[in-house]
CSV table of C-alpha atoms in Angstrom, one decimal:
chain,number,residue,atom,x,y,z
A,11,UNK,CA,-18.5,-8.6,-19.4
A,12,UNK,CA,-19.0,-8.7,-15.8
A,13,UNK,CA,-19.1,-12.6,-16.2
A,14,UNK,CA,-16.2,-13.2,-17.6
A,15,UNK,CA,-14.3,-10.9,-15.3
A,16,UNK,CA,-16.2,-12.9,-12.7
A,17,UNK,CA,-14.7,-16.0,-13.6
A,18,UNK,CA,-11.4,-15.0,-14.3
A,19,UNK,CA,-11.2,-13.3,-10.8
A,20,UNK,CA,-13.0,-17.0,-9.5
A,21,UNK,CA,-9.9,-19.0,-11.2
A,22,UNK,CA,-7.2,-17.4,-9.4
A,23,UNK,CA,-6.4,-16.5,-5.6
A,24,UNK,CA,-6.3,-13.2,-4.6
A,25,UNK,CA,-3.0,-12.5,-4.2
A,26,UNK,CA,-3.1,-9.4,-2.4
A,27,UNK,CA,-5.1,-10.7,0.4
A,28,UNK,CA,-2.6,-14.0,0.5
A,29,UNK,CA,0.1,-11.3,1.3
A,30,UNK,CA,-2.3,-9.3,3.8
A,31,UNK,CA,-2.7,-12.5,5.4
A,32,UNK,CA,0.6,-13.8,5.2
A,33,UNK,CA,1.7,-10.6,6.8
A,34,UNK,CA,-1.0,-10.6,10.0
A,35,UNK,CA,0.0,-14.3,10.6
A,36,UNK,CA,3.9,-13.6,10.9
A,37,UNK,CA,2.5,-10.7,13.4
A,38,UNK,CA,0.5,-12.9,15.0
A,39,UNK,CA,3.3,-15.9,15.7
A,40,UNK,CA,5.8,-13.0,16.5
A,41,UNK,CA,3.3,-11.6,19.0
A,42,UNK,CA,2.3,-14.6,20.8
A,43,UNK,CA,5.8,-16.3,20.7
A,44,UNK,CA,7.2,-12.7,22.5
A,45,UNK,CA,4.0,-13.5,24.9
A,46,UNK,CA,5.2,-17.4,25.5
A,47,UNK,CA,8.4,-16.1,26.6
A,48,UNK,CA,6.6,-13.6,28.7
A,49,UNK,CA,4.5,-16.2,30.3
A,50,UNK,CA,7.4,-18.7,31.2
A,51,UNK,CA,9.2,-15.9,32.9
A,52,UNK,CA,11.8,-16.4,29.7
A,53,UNK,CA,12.0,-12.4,28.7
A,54,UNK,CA,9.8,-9.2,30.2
A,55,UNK,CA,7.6,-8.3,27.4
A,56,UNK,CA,6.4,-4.8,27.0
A,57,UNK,CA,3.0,-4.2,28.1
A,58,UNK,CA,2.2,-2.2,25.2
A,59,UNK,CA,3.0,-5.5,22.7
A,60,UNK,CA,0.1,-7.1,25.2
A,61,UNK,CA,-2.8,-8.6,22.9
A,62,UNK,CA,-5.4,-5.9,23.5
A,63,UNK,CA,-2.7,-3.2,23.8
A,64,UNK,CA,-0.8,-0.6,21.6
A,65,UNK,CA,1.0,-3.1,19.0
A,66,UNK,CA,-0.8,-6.4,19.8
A,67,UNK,CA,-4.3,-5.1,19.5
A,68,UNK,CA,-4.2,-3.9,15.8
A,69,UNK,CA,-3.0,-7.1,14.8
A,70,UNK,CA,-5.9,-8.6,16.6
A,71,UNK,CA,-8.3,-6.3,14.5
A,72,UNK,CA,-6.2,-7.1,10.9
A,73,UNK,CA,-6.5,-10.9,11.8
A,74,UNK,CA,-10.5,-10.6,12.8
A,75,UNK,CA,-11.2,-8.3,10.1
A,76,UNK,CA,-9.9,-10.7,7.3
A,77,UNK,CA,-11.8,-13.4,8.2
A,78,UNK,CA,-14.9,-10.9,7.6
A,79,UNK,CA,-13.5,-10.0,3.8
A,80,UNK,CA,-13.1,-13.5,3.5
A,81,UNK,CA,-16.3,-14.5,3.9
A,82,UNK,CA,-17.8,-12.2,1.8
A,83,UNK,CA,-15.6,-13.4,-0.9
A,84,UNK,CA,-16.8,-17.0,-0.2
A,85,UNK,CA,-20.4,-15.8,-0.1
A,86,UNK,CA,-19.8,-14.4,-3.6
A,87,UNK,CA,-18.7,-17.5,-4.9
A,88,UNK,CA,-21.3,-19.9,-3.4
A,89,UNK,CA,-24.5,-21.3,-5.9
A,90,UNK,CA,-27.3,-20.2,-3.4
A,91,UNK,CA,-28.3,-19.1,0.1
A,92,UNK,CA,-29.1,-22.7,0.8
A,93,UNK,CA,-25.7,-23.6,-0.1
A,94,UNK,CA,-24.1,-20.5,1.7
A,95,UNK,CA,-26.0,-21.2,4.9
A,96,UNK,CA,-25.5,-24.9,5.5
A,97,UNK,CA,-22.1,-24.5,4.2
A,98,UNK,CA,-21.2,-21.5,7.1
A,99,UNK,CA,-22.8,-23.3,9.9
A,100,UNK,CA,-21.1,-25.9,9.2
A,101,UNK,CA,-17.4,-24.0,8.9
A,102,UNK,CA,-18.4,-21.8,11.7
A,103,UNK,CA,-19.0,-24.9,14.3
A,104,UNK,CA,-16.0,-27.0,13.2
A,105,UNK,CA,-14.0,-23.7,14.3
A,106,UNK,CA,-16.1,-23.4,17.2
A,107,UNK,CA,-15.4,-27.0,17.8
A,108,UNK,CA,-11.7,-26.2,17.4
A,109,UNK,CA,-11.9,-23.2,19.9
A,110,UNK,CA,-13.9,-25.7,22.6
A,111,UNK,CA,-10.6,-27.7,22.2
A,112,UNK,CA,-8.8,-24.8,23.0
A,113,UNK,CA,-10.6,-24.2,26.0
A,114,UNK,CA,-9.9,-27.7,26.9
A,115,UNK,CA,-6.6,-27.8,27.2
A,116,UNK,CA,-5.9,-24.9,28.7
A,117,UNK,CA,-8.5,-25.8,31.6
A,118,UNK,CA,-6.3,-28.8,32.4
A,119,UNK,CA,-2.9,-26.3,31.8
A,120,UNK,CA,-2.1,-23.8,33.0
A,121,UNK,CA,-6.1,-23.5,34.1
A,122,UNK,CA,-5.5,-20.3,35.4
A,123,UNK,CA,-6.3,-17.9,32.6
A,124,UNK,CA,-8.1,-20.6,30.6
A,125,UNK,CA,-9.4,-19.5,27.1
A,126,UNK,CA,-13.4,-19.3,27.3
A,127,UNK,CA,-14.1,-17.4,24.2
A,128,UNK,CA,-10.9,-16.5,22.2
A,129,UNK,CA,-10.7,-16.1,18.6
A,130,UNK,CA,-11.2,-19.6,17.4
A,131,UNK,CA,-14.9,-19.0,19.2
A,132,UNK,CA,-15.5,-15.5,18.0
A,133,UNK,CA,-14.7,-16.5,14.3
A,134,UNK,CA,-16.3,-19.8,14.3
A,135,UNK,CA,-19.9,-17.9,16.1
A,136,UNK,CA,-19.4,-14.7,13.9
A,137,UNK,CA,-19.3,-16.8,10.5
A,138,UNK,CA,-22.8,-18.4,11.6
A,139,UNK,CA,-24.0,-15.1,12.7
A,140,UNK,CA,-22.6,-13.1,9.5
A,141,UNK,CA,-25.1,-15.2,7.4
A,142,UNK,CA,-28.1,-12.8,7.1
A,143,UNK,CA,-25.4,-10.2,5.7
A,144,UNK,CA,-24.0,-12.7,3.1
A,145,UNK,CA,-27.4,-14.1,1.7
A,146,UNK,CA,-28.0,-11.9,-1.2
A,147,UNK,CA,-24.0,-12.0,-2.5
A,148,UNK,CA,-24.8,-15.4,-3.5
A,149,UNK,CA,-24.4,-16.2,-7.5
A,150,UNK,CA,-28.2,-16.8,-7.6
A,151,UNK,CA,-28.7,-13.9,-5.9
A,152,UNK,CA,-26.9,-11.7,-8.2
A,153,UNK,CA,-28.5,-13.1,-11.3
A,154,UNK,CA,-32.1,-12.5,-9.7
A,155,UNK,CA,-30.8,-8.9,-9.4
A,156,UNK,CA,-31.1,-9.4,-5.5
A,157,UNK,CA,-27.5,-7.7,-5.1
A,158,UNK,CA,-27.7,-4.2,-4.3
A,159,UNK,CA,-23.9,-2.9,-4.7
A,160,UNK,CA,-24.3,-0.4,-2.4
A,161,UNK,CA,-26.3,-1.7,0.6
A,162,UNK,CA,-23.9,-5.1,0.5
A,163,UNK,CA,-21.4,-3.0,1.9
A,164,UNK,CA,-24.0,-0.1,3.3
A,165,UNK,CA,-25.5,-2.8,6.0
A,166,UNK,CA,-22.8,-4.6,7.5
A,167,UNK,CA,-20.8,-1.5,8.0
A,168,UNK,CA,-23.7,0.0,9.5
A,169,UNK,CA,-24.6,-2.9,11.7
A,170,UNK,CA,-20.6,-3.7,12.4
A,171,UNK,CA,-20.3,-0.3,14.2
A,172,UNK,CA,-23.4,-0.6,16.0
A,173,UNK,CA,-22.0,-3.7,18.3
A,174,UNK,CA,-18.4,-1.4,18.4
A,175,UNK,CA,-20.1,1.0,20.0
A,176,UNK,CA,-22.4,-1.4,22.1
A,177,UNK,CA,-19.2,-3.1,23.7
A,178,UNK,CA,-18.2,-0.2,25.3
A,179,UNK,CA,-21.2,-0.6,27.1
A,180,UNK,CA,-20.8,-4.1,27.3
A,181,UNK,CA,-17.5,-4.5,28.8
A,182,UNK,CA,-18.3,-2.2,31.9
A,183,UNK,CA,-21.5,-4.8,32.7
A,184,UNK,CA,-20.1,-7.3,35.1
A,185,UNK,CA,-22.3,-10.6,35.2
A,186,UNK,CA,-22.6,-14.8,35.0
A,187,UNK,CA,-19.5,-16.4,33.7
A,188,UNK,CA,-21.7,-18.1,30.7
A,189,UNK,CA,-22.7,-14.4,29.3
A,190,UNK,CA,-18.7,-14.3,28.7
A,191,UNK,CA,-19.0,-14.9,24.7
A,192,UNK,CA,-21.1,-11.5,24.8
A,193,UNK,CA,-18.2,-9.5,26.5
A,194,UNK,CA,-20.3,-9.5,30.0
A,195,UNK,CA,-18.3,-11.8,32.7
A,196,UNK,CA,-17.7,-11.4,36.1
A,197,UNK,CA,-15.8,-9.4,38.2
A,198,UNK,CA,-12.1,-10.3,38.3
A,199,UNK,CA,-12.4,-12.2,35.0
A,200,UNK,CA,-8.7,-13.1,33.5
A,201,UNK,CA,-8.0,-15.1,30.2
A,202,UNK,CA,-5.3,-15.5,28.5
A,203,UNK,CA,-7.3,-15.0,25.0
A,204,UNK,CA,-10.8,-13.5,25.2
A,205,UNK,CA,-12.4,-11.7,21.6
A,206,UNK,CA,-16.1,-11.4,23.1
A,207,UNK,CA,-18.6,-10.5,20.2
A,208,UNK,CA,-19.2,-7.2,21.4
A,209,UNK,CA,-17.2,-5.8,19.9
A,210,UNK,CA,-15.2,-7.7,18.1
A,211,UNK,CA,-18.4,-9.6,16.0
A,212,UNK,CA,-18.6,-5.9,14.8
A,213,UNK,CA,-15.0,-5.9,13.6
A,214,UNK,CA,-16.0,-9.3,11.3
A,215,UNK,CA,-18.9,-7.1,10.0
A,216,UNK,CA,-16.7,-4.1,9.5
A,217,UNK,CA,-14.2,-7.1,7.3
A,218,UNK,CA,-17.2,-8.1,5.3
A,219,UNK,CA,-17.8,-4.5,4.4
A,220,UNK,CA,-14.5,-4.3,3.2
A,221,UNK,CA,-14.7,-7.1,1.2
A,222,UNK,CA,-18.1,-6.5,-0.2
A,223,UNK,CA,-16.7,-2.6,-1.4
A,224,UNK,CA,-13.4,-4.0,-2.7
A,225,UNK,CA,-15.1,-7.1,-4.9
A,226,UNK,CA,-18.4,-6.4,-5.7
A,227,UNK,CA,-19.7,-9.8,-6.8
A,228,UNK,CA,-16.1,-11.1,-6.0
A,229,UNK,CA,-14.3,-9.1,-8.7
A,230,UNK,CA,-12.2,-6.4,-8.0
A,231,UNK,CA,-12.2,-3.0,-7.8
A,232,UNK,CA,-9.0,-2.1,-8.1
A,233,UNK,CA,-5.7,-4.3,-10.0
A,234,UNK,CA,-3.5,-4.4,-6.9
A,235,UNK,CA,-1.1,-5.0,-9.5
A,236,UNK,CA,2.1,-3.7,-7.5
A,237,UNK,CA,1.2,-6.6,-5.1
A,238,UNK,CA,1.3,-9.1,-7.9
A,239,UNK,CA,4.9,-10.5,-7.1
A,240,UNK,CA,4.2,-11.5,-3.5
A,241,UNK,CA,7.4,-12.9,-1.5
A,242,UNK,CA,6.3,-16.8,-2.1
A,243,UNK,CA,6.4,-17.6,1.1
A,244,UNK,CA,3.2,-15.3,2.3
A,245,UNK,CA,1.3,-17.5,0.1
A,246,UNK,CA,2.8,-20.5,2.0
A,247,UNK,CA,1.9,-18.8,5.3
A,248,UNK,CA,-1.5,-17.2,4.5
């Protein structure tokens, strides 16, 4: 029974995080367009719509913590953990490439500010790092009887608010501008994007614990029926 619910959840999308996701990217163009208009000296933006402020921050944690449910969902679809882990290191440094790119540009403009680590890096470092977590949602996994319902969400939620709780140590250590991916940077330190992975791996963690409670073994746990008839255009934008 499980199998077949299995692969009817496998042939279609989940609809319900398409409109989660639509939703946090609308947020996430609104809050960084207001921010454009900031920077250009275009319109005074409210400090507490800042990134890592009252509104901007939560949409920072619902875009992070997405990616983290998503890639337990991948997990659950992928043959092996051979497959899985060749197939995350691979995603995880073309979005790490992407995030270098990033960096890049905004060396050259506006310089000041420049994007070290931003999201790009934190998502693209986190999905190589999340591998040991993911290993046992693997199909081959689950028929070897590997999965353990409980501890798939158990340990990642465990672990994910650990390094919370380590980078408020963290962010008070000042140090060498190359431990900036870690959250430790030096004094003075300004960037216009910066998601170190203390914390903000442990938000990821906290996303694959999420996803790992609501679809056990990809399937899920609840019919999210009432989100069935998503505007269209969140799938477009998720």
């Amino acid at each position: 029974m499980l199998h077949k619910l299995q692969t009817k959840s496998n042939s279609h999308r989940y609809f319900e995080l398409d409109a989660f996701r639509g939703i946090t990217v609308i947020l996430m163009v609104i809050c960084h367009f207001l921010f454009d208009l900031d920077y250009f000296g275009l319109w005074d933006m409210p400090y507490r719509f800042w990134p890592q402020q009252r509104y901007g921050f939560p949409i920072t944690i619902m875009f992070i913590g997405i990616a983290g449910v998503s890639l337990s969902l991948a997990a659950s679809k992928t043959k092996d953990a051979g497959t899985l882990t060749k197939k995350f290191i691979k995603r995880g440094a073309f979005l790490f490439a992407a995030g270098l790119l990033i960096t890049a540009v905004t060396w050259i403009y506006p310089h000041d500010g420049a994007i070290l680590f931003g999201v790009l890096h934190l998502i693209g470092i986190s999905t190589i790092l999340a591998v040991p977590f993911l290993l046992s949602f693997t199909k081959e996994a689950q028929d070897l009887g590997k999965y353990k319902e409980k501890a798939a969400w158990l340990i990642p939620l465990f672990f994910g608010i650990i390094v919370i709780l380590l980078g408020e140590v963290v962010e008070k250590i000042n140090g060498p501008i190359w431990l900036i991916p870690l959250g430790i940077h030096p004094y003075g330190f300004y960037s216009l994007d910066y998601e170190p992975l203390f914390p903000w791996f442990g938000v990821v963690l906290l996303g694959v614990a999420v996803g790992a409670w609501l679809y056990p073994r990809g399937v899920r746990r609840f019919s999210f029926e009432f989100l069935k008839n998503e505007p269209p255009f969140l799938k477009r934008v998720s």
